[in-house]
Short mmCIF file of C-alpha atoms in Angstrom, two decimals:
data_model
loop_
_atom_site.label_atom_id
_atom_site.label_comp_id
_atom_site.label_asym_id
_atom_site.label_seq_id
_atom_site.Cartn_x
_atom_site.Cartn_y
_atom_site.Cartn_z
CA UNK A 113 3.67 6.64 -0.55
CA UNK A 114 0.39 5.88 0.43
CA UNK A 115 -0.06 4.09 3.53
CA UNK A 116 -2.88 2.69 5.68
CA UNK A 117 -3.18 2.27 9.58
CA UNK A 118 -5.68 -0.23 11.47
CA UNK A 119 -5.00 0.70 15.05
CA UNK A 120 -6.84 -2.30 16.80
CA UNK A 121 -5.35 -5.62 16.17
CA UNK A 122 -8.19 -7.32 17.84
CA UNK A 123 -12.00 -5.98 18.75
CA UNK A 124 -14.43 -7.92 20.60
CA UNK A 125 -18.10 -7.44 20.47
CA UNK A 126 -21.63 -8.66 22.09
CA UNK A 127 -23.85 -10.18 19.15
CA UNK A 128 -26.28 -7.46 18.67
CA UNK A 129 -23.90 -4.65 19.78
CA UNK A 130 -22.63 -1.85 17.62
CA UNK A 131 -19.23 -2.02 15.83
CA UNK A 132 -16.94 0.33 14.74
CA UNK A 133 -13.75 -0.49 12.91
CA UNK A 134 -11.12 2.06 12.45
CA UNK A 135 -9.02 2.98 9.74
CA UNK A 136 -6.35 5.96 8.78
CA UNK A 137 -4.98 6.69 5.37
CA UNK A 138 -2.04 8.58 4.12
CA UNK A 139 -2.44 9.75 0.53
CA UNK A 140 -1.68 12.83 -1.39
CA UNK A 141 -4.85 13.71 -3.10
CA UNK A 142 -8.30 11.95 -2.64
CA UNK A 143 -8.05 8.41 -2.76
CA UNK A 144 -10.13 5.20 -3.46
CA UNK A 145 -10.53 3.46 -0.29
CA UNK A 146 -12.07 0.05 0.55
CA UNK A 147 -13.04 -2.60 2.99
CA UNK A 148 -12.80 -6.13 2.60
CA UNK A 149 -13.27 -8.90 4.84
CA UNK A 150 -11.46 -12.51 5.04
CA UNK A 151 -13.63 -15.25 6.72
CA UNK A 152 -11.65 -18.34 7.99
CA UNK A 153 -9.97 -20.05 5.26
CA UNK A 154 -11.18 -17.61 2.89
CA UNK A 155 -9.80 -15.00 0.11
CA UNK A 156 -10.76 -11.45 0.97
CA UNK A 157 -14.48 -10.41 -0.40
CA UNK A 158 -15.34 -6.77 -0.82
CA UNK A 159 -17.58 -5.10 1.73
CA UNK A 160 -17.54 -1.29 0.01
CA UNK A 161 -15.73 0.70 -1.44
CA UNK A 162 -15.48 4.56 -1.53
CA UNK A 163 -15.43 6.85 -4.93
CA UNK A 164 -15.37 10.42 -4.08
CA UNK A 165 -18.60 11.87 -3.37
CA UNK A 166 -20.84 11.05 -0.81
CA UNK A 167 -18.65 10.41 2.33
CA UNK A 168 -21.27 7.48 3.62
CA UNK A 169 -21.00 4.37 1.71
CA UNK A 170 -23.23 1.42 2.09
CA UNK A 171 -21.92 -2.01 1.74
CA UNK A 172 -23.01 -5.53 1.97
CA UNK A 173 -24.70 -7.24 5.12
CA UNK A 174 -25.63 -3.75 6.70
CA UNK A 175 -21.90 -2.70 6.93
CA UNK A 176 -21.32 1.15 5.83
CA UNK A 177 -18.24 3.51 6.66
CA UNK A 178 -17.73 7.45 6.30
CA UNK A 179 -14.87 9.01 4.54
CA UNK A 180 -13.59 11.99 6.26
CA UNK A 181 -10.44 14.05 4.47
CA UNK A 182 -10.02 16.27 7.62
CA UNK A 183 -9.30 13.09 9.76
CA UNK A 184 -7.74 11.34 6.92
CA UNK A 185 -10.30 8.28 8.06
CA UNK A 186 -12.63 5.52 6.58
CA UNK A 187 -13.93 4.05 9.37
CA UNK A 188 -16.43 0.80 9.31
CA UNK A 189 -19.49 0.53 11.06
CA UNK A 190 -22.37 -1.95 11.57
CA UNK A 191 -25.41 -1.18 14.06
CA UNK A 192 -26.09 -4.67 14.99
CA UNK A 193 -23.42 -7.36 15.04
CA UNK A 194 -24.15 -10.96 14.18
CA UNK A 195 -22.03 -14.03 14.80
CA UNK A 196 -21.56 -14.59 11.15
CA UNK A 197 -19.38 -11.27 11.07
CA UNK A 198 -16.79 -12.94 13.09
CA UNK A 199 -13.78 -12.30 10.72
CA UNK A 200 -10.70 -10.16 9.78
CA UNK A 201 -11.43 -7.02 8.17
CA UNK A 202 -8.75 -5.15 6.01
CA UNK A 203 -9.19 -1.61 5.05
CA UNK A 204 -6.96 -0.59 1.66
CA UNK A 205 -6.44 2.37 -0.32
CA UNK A 206 -5.73 2.88 -4.14
CA UNK A 207 -4.16 5.07 -6.17
CA UNK A 208 -6.12 6.70 -8.94
CA UNK A 209 -3.57 5.56 -11.74
CA UNK A 210 -4.42 2.44 -13.76
CA UNK A 211 -2.58 -0.21 -11.76
CA UNK A 212 -5.23 -1.45 -9.18
CA UNK A 213 -2.62 -1.98 -6.69
CA UNK A 214 -4.06 -1.87 -3.31
CA UNK A 215 -2.00 -1.14 -0.21
CA UNK A 216 -3.45 -2.47 3.10
CA UNK A 217 -3.55 -2.12 6.49
CA UNK A 218 -2.73 -5.05 8.74
CA UNK A 219 -6.32 -6.17 9.41
CA UNK A 220 -8.57 -6.01 12.51
CA UNK A 221 -9.58 -9.38 13.90
CA UNK A 222 -13.12 -8.89 14.95
CA UNK A 223 -14.62 -11.36 17.53
CA UNK A 224 -18.16 -12.14 18.33
CA UNK A 225 -19.16 -12.80 21.85
CA UNK A 226 -22.38 -14.65 22.23
CA UNK B 250 -19.88 -14.72 -11.65
CA UNK B 251 -16.67 -16.16 -11.92
CA UNK B 252 -14.11 -18.02 -9.57
CA UNK B 253 -10.49 -18.09 -8.87
CA UNK B 254 -9.00 -21.52 -8.13
CA UNK B 255 -5.69 -21.58 -6.59
CA UNK B 256 -3.35 -24.71 -6.53
CA UNK B 257 -2.05 -26.59 -4.30
CA UNK B 258 -4.10 -25.20 -1.33
CA UNK B 259 -1.15 -26.30 0.88
CA UNK B 260 2.35 -26.55 -0.17
CA UNK B 261 5.35 -27.80 1.87
CA UNK B 262 9.00 -27.60 0.87
CA UNK B 263 12.46 -27.76 1.66
CA UNK B 264 14.94 -25.15 2.36
CA UNK B 265 16.47 -23.88 -0.94
CA UNK B 266 13.73 -25.94 -3.15
CA UNK B 267 12.18 -24.07 -5.91
CA UNK B 268 8.42 -24.14 -5.69
CA UNK B 269 5.59 -23.25 -8.08
CA UNK B 270 2.18 -21.98 -7.26
CA UNK B 271 -0.72 -21.70 -9.64
CA UNK B 272 -3.99 -19.60 -10.34
CA UNK B 273 -6.49 -19.85 -12.57
CA UNK B 274 -9.87 -17.26 -13.23
CA UNK B 275 -12.79 -17.40 -15.41
CA UNK B 276 -13.66 -13.66 -14.92
CA UNK B 277 -11.98 -13.21 -18.23
CA UNK B 278 -10.30 -10.51 -16.36
CA UNK B 279 -7.26 -8.62 -17.71
CA UNK B 280 -5.29 -7.87 -14.79
CA UNK B 281 -4.17 -10.49 -12.24
CA UNK B 282 -2.13 -10.26 -9.12
CA UNK B 283 0.03 -12.31 -6.42
CA UNK B 284 -0.14 -11.16 -2.73
CA UNK B 285 1.86 -12.30 0.25
CA UNK B 286 0.10 -12.65 3.38
CA UNK B 287 1.90 -13.05 6.62
CA UNK B 288 0.13 -13.98 10.13
CA UNK B 289 -1.19 -10.51 11.56
CA UNK B 290 0.08 -8.68 8.91
CA UNK B 291 -1.97 -7.30 5.66
CA UNK B 292 -1.11 -8.32 2.18
CA UNK B 293 1.66 -7.39 0.18
CA UNK B 294 2.07 -7.01 -3.67
CA UNK B 295 4.69 -9.54 -5.05
CA UNK B 296 3.66 -9.22 -8.74
CA UNK B 297 1.01 -8.39 -11.07
CA UNK B 298 0.39 -8.63 -14.78
CA UNK B 299 -2.20 -6.45 -16.90
CA UNK B 300 -2.08 -8.82 -19.79
CA UNK B 301 -1.06 -11.88 -21.20
CA UNK B 302 2.67 -12.21 -21.07
CA UNK B 303 2.82 -8.77 -19.16
CA UNK B 304 4.89 -8.73 -15.45
CA UNK B 305 5.15 -5.93 -13.24
CA UNK B 306 6.99 -6.18 -10.14
CA UNK B 307 5.27 -5.25 -6.93
CA UNK B 308 6.98 -4.32 -3.28
CA UNK B 309 8.15 -7.95 -2.59
CA UNK B 310 9.01 -9.36 -5.89
CA UNK B 311 12.94 -10.40 -4.74
CA UNK B 312 13.04 -14.23 -4.39
CA UNK B 313 9.97 -14.60 -6.56
CA UNK B 314 9.38 -15.13 -10.53
CA UNK B 315 5.94 -14.66 -12.26
CA UNK B 316 4.39 -16.15 -15.50
CA UNK B 317 1.53 -15.05 -17.61
CA UNK B 318 1.24 -17.32 -20.35
CA UNK B 319 -2.27 -17.19 -20.65
CA UNK B 320 -5.15 -14.43 -19.95
CA UNK B 321 -6.97 -16.95 -17.68
CA UNK B 322 -3.71 -18.12 -15.57
CA UNK B 323 -0.90 -16.68 -13.72
CA UNK B 324 1.83 -18.68 -11.73
CA UNK B 325 4.34 -17.53 -9.07
CA UNK B 326 7.68 -19.49 -8.32
CA UNK B 327 9.19 -19.13 -5.05
CA UNK B 328 13.06 -19.24 -6.69
CA UNK B 329 14.58 -20.49 -3.36
CA UNK B 330 12.30 -21.33 -0.26
CA UNK B 331 13.61 -20.28 3.26
CA UNK B 332 13.99 -22.39 6.07
CA UNK B 333 10.71 -21.81 8.38
CA UNK B 334 9.04 -19.74 6.26
CA UNK B 335 5.02 -19.71 6.40
CA UNK B 336 3.02 -17.58 4.76
CA UNK B 337 -0.20 -17.51 2.42
CA UNK B 338 -0.24 -16.76 -1.05
CA UNK B 339 -3.06 -15.17 -2.44
CA UNK B 340 -3.99 -14.40 -5.99
CA UNK B 341 -6.34 -12.16 -7.21
CA UNK B 342 -7.91 -10.48 -10.60
CA UNK B 343 -9.49 -7.47 -11.90
CA UNK B 344 -11.20 -6.45 -14.71
CA UNK B 345 -8.68 -3.83 -16.09
CA UNK B 346 -6.76 -2.80 -13.16
CA UNK B 347 -7.92 0.68 -12.58
CA UNK B 348 -7.58 2.03 -9.08
CA UNK B 349 -11.24 1.94 -8.20
CA UNK B 350 -11.76 -1.60 -9.40
CA UNK B 351 -12.74 -4.55 -7.17
CA UNK B 352 -10.37 -7.33 -6.66
CA UNK B 353 -11.62 -10.69 -6.55
CA UNK B 354 -9.47 -13.34 -4.65
CA UNK B 355 -8.61 -16.86 -4.35
CA UNK B 356 -8.94 -19.02 -1.30
CA UNK B 357 -5.06 -18.82 -1.10
CA UNK B 358 -1.83 -21.56 -0.90
CA UNK B 359 -0.72 -22.12 2.40
CA UNK B 360 3.09 -22.43 1.90
CA UNK B 361 5.27 -24.35 4.85
CA UNK B 362 9.15 -24.36 4.51
CA UNK B 363 10.94 -27.08 6.41
#
């Protein structure tokens, strides 16, 4: 069965600093991988998604992620964090079958210090 | 663009009560989903529907019923609310339900059971 692990429940960074949020997945084959963000009192919004191909994926608001098959990872990065990035970030994996069902990690709460 | 509207935003119920949550989407998407989000946890799939009048169980369907009488709406019923239950229920939709598609989420219904 597919699964996703986000090992860091909380991450705190200073505004302007770089960011990496970790995601490890378990899936037989090559999956579709996603990062979603949830701002306070809102639903989830897509940041970026990975299709088999270029391992580095660009997303919105300066976010990018890198797929590694050897490490079973899909870590999210940003070069310079802004206070508005304060949110919960979810990594998710999907099967290739036509169901669109996502398996989510538990999320990482990002706090931005001024 | 489109929007997913969930009603009510807040729902307070009594133990044993049957409670209904509603979701409307104007994306004209075929597939709709109900996820449950517990504090500090990822999202777990309760039900999904790939077309009008279709229902598919997710990993957490016990204790819930769902209904998709129109393409644009998807309802979820908590058949017997559990005391001290607190969770956020998120509705989502995607164009056809294929694995690589983006899910679009509503802002959620917050359930509290007294």
